[in-house]
mmCIF file of C-alpha atoms in Angstrom:
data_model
loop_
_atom_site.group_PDB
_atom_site.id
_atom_site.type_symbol
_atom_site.label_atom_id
_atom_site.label_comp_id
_atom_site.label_asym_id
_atom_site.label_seq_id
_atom_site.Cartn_x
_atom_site.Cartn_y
_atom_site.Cartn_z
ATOM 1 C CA UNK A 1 -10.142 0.907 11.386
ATOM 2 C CA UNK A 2 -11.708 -1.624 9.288
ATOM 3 C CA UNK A 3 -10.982 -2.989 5.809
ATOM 4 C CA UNK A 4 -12.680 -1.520 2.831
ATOM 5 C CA UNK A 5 -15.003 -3.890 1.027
ATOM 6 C CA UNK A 6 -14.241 -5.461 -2.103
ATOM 7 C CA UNK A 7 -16.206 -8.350 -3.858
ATOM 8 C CA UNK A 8 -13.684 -11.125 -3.637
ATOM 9 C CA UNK A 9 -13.437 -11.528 -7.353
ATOM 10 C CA UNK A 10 -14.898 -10.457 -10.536
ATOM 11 C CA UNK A 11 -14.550 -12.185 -14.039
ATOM 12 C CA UNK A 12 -14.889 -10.944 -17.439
ATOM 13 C CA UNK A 13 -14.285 -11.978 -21.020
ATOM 14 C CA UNK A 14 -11.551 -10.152 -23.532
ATOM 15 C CA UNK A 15 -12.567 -7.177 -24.669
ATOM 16 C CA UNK A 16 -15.409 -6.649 -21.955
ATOM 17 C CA UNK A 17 -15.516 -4.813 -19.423
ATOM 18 C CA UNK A 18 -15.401 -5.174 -15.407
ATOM 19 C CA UNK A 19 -15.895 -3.044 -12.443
ATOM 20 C CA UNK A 20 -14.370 -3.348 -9.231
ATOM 21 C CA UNK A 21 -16.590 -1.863 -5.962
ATOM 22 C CA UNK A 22 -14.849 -0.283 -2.820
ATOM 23 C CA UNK A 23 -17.171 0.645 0.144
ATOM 24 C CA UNK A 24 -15.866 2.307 3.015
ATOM 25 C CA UNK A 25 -17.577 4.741 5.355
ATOM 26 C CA UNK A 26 -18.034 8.561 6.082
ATOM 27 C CA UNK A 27 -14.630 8.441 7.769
ATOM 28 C CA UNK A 28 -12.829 7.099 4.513
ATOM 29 C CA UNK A 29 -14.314 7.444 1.188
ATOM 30 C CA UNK A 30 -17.178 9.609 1.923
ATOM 31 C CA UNK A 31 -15.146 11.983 3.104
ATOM 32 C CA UNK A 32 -12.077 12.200 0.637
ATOM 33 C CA UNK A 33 -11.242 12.399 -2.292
ATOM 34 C CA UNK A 34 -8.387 10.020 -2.017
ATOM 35 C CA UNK A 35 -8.955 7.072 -2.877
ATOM 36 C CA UNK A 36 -6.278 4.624 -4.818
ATOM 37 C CA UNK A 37 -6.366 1.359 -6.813
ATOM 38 C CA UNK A 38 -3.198 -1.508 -7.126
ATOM 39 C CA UNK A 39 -2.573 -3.988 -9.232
ATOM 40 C CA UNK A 40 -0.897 -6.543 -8.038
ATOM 41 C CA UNK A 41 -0.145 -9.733 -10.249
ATOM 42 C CA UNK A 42 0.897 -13.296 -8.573
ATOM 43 C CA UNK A 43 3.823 -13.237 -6.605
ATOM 44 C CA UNK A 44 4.761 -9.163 -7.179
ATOM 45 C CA UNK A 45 4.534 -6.324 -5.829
ATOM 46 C CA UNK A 46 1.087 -4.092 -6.037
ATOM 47 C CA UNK A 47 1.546 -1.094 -8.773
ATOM 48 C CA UNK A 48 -0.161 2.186 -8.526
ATOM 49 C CA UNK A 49 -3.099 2.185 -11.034
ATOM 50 C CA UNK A 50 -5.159 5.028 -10.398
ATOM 51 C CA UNK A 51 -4.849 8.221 -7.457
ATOM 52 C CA UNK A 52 -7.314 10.918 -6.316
ATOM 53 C CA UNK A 53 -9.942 8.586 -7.139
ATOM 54 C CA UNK A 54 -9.827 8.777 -11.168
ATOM 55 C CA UNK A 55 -6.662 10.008 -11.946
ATOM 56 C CA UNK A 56 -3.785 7.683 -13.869
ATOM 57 C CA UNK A 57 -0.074 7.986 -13.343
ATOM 58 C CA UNK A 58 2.102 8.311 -16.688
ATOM 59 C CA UNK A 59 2.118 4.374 -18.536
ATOM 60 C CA UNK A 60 -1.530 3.229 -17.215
ATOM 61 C CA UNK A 61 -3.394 2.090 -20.192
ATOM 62 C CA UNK A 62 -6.329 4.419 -20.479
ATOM 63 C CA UNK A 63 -8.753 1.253 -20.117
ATOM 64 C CA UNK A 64 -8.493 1.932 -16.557
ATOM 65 C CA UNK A 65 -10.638 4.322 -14.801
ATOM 66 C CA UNK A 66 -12.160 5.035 -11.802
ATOM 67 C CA UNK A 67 -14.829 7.057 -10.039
ATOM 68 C CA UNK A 68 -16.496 7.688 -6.678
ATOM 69 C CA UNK A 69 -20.023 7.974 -5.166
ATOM 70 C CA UNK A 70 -20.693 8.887 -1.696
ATOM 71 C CA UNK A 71 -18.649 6.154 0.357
ATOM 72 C CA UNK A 72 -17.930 3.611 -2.414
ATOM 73 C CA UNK A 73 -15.279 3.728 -5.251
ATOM 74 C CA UNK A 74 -15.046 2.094 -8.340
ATOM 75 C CA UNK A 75 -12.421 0.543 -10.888
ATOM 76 C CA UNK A 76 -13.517 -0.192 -13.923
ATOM 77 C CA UNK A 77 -11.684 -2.133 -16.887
ATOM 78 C CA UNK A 78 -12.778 -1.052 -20.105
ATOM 79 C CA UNK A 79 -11.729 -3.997 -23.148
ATOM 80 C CA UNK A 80 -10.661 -6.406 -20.822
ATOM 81 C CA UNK A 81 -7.211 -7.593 -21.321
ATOM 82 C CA UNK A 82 -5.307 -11.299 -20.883
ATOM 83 C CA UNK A 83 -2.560 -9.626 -18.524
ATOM 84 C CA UNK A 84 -4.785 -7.328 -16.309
ATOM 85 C CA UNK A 85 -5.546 -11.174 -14.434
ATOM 86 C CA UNK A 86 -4.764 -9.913 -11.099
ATOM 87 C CA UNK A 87 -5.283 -9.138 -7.806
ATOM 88 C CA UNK A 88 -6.710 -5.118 -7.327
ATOM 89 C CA UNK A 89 -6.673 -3.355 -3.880
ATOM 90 C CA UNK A 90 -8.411 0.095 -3.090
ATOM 91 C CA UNK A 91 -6.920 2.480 -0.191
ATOM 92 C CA UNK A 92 -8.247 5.819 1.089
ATOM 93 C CA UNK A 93 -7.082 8.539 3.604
ATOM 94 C CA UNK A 94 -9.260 8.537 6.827
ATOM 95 C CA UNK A 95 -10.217 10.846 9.051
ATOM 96 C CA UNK A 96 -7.426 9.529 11.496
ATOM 97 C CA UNK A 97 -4.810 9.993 8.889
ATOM 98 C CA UNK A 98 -4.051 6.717 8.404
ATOM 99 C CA UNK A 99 -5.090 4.598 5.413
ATOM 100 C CA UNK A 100 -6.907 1.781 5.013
ATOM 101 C CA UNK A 101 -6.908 -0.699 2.065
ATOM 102 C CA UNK A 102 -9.663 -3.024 0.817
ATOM 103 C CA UNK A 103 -9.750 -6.704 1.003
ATOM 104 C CA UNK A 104 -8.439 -7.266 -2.278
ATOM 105 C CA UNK A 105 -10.370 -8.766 -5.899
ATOM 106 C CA UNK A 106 -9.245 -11.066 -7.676
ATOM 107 C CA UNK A 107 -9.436 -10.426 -11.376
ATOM 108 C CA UNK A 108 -10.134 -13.200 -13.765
ATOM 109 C CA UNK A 109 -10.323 -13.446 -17.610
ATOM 110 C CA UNK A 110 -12.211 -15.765 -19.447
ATOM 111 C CA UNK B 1 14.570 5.752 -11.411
ATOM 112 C CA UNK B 2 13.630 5.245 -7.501
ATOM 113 C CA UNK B 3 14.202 1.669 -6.495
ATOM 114 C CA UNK B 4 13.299 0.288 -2.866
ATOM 115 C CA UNK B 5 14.574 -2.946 -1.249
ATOM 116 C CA UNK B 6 13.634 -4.009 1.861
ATOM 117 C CA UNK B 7 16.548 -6.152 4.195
ATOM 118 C CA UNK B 8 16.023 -7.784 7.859
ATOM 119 C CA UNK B 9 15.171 -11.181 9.286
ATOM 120 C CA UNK B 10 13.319 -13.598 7.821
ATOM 121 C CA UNK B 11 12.519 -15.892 11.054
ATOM 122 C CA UNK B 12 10.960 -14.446 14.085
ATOM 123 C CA UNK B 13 10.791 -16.418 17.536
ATOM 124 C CA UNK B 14 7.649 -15.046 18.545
ATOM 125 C CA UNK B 15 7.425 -12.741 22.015
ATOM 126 C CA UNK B 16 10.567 -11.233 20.226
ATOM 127 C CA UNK B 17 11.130 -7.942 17.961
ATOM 128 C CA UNK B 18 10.854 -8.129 14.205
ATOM 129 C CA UNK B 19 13.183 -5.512 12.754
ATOM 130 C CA UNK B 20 13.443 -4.562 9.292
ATOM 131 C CA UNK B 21 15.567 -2.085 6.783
ATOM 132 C CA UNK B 22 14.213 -0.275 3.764
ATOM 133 C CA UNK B 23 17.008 1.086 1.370
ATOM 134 C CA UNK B 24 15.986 3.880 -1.037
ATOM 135 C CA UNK B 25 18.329 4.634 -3.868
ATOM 136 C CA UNK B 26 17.652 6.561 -7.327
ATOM 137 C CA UNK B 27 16.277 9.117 -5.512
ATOM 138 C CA UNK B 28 16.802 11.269 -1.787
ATOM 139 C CA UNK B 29 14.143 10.539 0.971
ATOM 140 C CA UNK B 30 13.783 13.849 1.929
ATOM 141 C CA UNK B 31 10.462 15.213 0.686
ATOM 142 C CA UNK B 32 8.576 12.334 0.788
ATOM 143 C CA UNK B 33 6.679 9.964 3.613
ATOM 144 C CA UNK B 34 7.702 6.075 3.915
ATOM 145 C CA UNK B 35 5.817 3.406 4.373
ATOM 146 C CA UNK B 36 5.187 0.116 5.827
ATOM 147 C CA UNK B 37 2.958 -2.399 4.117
ATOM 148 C CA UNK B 38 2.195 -6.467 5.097
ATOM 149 C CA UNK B 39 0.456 -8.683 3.654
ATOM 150 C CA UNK B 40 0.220 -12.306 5.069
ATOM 151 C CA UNK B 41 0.221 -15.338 3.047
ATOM 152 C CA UNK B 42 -2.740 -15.245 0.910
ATOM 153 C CA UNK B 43 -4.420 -12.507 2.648
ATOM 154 C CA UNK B 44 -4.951 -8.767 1.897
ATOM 155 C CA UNK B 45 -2.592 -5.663 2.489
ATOM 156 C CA UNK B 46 -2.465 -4.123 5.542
ATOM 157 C CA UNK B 47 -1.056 -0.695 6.032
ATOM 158 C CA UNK B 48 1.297 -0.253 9.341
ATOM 159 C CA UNK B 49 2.623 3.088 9.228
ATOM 160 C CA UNK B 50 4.341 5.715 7.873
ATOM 161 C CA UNK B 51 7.399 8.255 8.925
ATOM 162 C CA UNK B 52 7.899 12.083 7.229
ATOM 163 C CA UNK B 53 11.459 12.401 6.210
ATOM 164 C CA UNK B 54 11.368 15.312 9.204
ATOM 165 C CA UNK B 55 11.047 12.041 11.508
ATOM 166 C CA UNK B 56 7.382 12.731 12.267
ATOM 167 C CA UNK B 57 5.134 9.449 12.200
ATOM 168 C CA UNK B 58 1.394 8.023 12.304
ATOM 169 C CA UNK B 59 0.744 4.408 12.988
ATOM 170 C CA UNK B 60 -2.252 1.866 12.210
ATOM 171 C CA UNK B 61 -4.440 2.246 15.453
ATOM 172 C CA UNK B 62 -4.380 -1.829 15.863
ATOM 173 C CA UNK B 63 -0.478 -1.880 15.713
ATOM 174 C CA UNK B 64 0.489 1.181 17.446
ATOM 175 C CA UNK B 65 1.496 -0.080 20.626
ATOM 176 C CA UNK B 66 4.101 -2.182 19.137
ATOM 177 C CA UNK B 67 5.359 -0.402 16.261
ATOM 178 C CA UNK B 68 8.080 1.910 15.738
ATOM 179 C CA UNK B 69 9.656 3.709 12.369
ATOM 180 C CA UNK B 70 12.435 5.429 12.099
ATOM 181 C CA UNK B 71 14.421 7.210 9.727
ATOM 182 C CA UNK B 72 18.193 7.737 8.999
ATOM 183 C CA UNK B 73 18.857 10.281 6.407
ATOM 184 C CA UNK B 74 22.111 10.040 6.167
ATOM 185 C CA UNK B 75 22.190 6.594 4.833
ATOM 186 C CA UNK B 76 18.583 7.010 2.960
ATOM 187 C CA UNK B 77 17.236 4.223 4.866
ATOM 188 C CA UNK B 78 13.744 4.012 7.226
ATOM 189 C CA UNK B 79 13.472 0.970 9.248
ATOM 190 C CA UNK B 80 10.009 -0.784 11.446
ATOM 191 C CA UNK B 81 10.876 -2.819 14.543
ATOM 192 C CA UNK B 82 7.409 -4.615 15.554
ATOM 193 C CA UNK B 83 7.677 -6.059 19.178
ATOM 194 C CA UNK B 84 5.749 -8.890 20.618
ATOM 195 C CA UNK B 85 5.397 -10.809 17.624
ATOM 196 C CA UNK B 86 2.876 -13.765 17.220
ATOM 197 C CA UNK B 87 2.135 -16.151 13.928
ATOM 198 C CA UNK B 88 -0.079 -13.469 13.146
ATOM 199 C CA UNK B 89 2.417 -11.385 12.113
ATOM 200 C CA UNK B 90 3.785 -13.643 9.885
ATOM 201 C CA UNK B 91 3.973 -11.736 6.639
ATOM 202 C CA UNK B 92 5.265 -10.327 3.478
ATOM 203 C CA UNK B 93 6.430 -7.155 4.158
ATOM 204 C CA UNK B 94 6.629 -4.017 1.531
ATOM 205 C CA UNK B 95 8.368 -0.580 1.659
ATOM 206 C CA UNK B 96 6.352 2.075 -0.277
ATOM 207 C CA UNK B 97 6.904 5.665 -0.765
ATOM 208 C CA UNK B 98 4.110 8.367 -0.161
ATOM 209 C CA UNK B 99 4.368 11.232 -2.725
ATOM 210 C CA UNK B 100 4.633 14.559 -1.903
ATOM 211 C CA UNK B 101 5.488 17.358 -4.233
ATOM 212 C CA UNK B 102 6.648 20.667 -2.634
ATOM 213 C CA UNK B 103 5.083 21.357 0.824
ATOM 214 C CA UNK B 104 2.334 19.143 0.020
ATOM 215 C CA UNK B 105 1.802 15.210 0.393
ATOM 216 C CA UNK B 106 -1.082 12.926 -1.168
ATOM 217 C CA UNK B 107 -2.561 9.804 -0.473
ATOM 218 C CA UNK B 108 -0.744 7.430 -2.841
ATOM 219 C CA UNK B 109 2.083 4.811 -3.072
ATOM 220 C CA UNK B 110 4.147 5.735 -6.017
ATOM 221 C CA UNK B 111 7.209 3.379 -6.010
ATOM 222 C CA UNK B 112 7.057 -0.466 -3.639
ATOM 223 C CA UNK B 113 10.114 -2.137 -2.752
ATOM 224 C CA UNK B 114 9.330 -6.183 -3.643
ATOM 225 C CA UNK B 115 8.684 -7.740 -0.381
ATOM 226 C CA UNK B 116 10.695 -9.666 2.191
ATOM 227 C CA UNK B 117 8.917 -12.539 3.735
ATOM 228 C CA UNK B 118 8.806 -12.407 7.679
ATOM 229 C CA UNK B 119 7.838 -16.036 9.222
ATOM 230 C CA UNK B 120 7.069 -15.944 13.121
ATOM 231 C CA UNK B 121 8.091 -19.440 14.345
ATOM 232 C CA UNK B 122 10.176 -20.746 17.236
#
């Protein structure tokens, strides 16, 4: 299985916002709804940010979102913040049942 | 509050086994699926596998003939050996639980332990 692709880093002022792309194929993404984003600041462990594609857990800011069309996700930051600097990583189910993660972005504020 | 912390060798001769320990406390591993998660040294995460609490398990296609998980209950611990080790392998390595909720499991990582380093080197 191959890694989902991610650009390798996006940059954005404070208070804009940034989107993150995830492209997989009709065996990933395409096919399910399942689809995950992690944050994962230097030198720490990633943190769940988003499941099921746009869904957030209980204590993500709601400047986080994400969506999905055909086989490529997206995580966008909405009023870019000075501590979401980070590294983000999608995963999806596959039709193998495995999972797959992206290459990684790194996210940089201005 | 479900804390994870992985335990094991950190130096690997390579051609040998890595072996490594994940201890899960706050919380009972039944009714969940464990993972294992690497990432080399400034590289991306790579998923390796995961084991049901039942003891069933799926494995990362590229890994598979070298990996093993296991699960002891009894001590809420799930452990990976990897065999045949290279530098490649060389890694941080991550614990992660899968959630489930009833009979039912989803496709996220809830709770991560923080990492144990693995170095491959003779």
């Amino acid at each position: 299985q191959s890694a989902l692709t991610q650009p390798p880093s996006v940059s954005g002022s404070p208070g804009q916002s940034v989107t993150i792309s995830c492209t997989g194929t009709s065996s990933d993404v395409g096919s399910y709804n399942r689809v995950s984003w992690y944050q994962q600041p230097p030198g720490t462990a990633p943190k769940l940010m988003i499941y099921d594609v746009s869904n957030r857990p209980s204590g993500v800011p709601a400047r986080f979102s994400g969506s999905k069309s055909g086989n490529t996700a997206s995580l966008t930051i909405s009023g870019l913040q000075a501590e979401d600097e980070a590294d983000y990583y999608c995963s999806s189910y596959t039709s193998s049942t495995t999972y797959v993660f992206g290459t990684g972005t790194k996210v940089t504020v201005l | 509050q479900v804390q994870l912390q992985e335990s094991g060798q950190g130096v690997v001769k390579p051609s040998e086994t890595l072996s490594l320990t994940c201890t899960v406390s706050g919380g009972s591993i039944s009714s969940y699926y464990w993972n294992w998660i690497r990432q080399p040294p400034g590289k991306g995460l790579e998923w390796i596998g995961y084991i049901y609490y039942t003891g069933t398990t799926n494995y990362n296609p590229s890994l598979k003939s070298r990996v093993t998980i296991s699960v002891d209950t009894s001590k809420n611990q799930f452990s990976l050996k990897l065999s045949s080790v290279t530098a490649a392998d060389t890694a941080v390595y991550y614990c992660a639980r899968g959630y489930c909720s009833g009979d039912s499991c989803y496709s996220w990582f809830d709770y991560w332990g923080q990492g144990t380093l693995v170095t491959v080197s003779s």
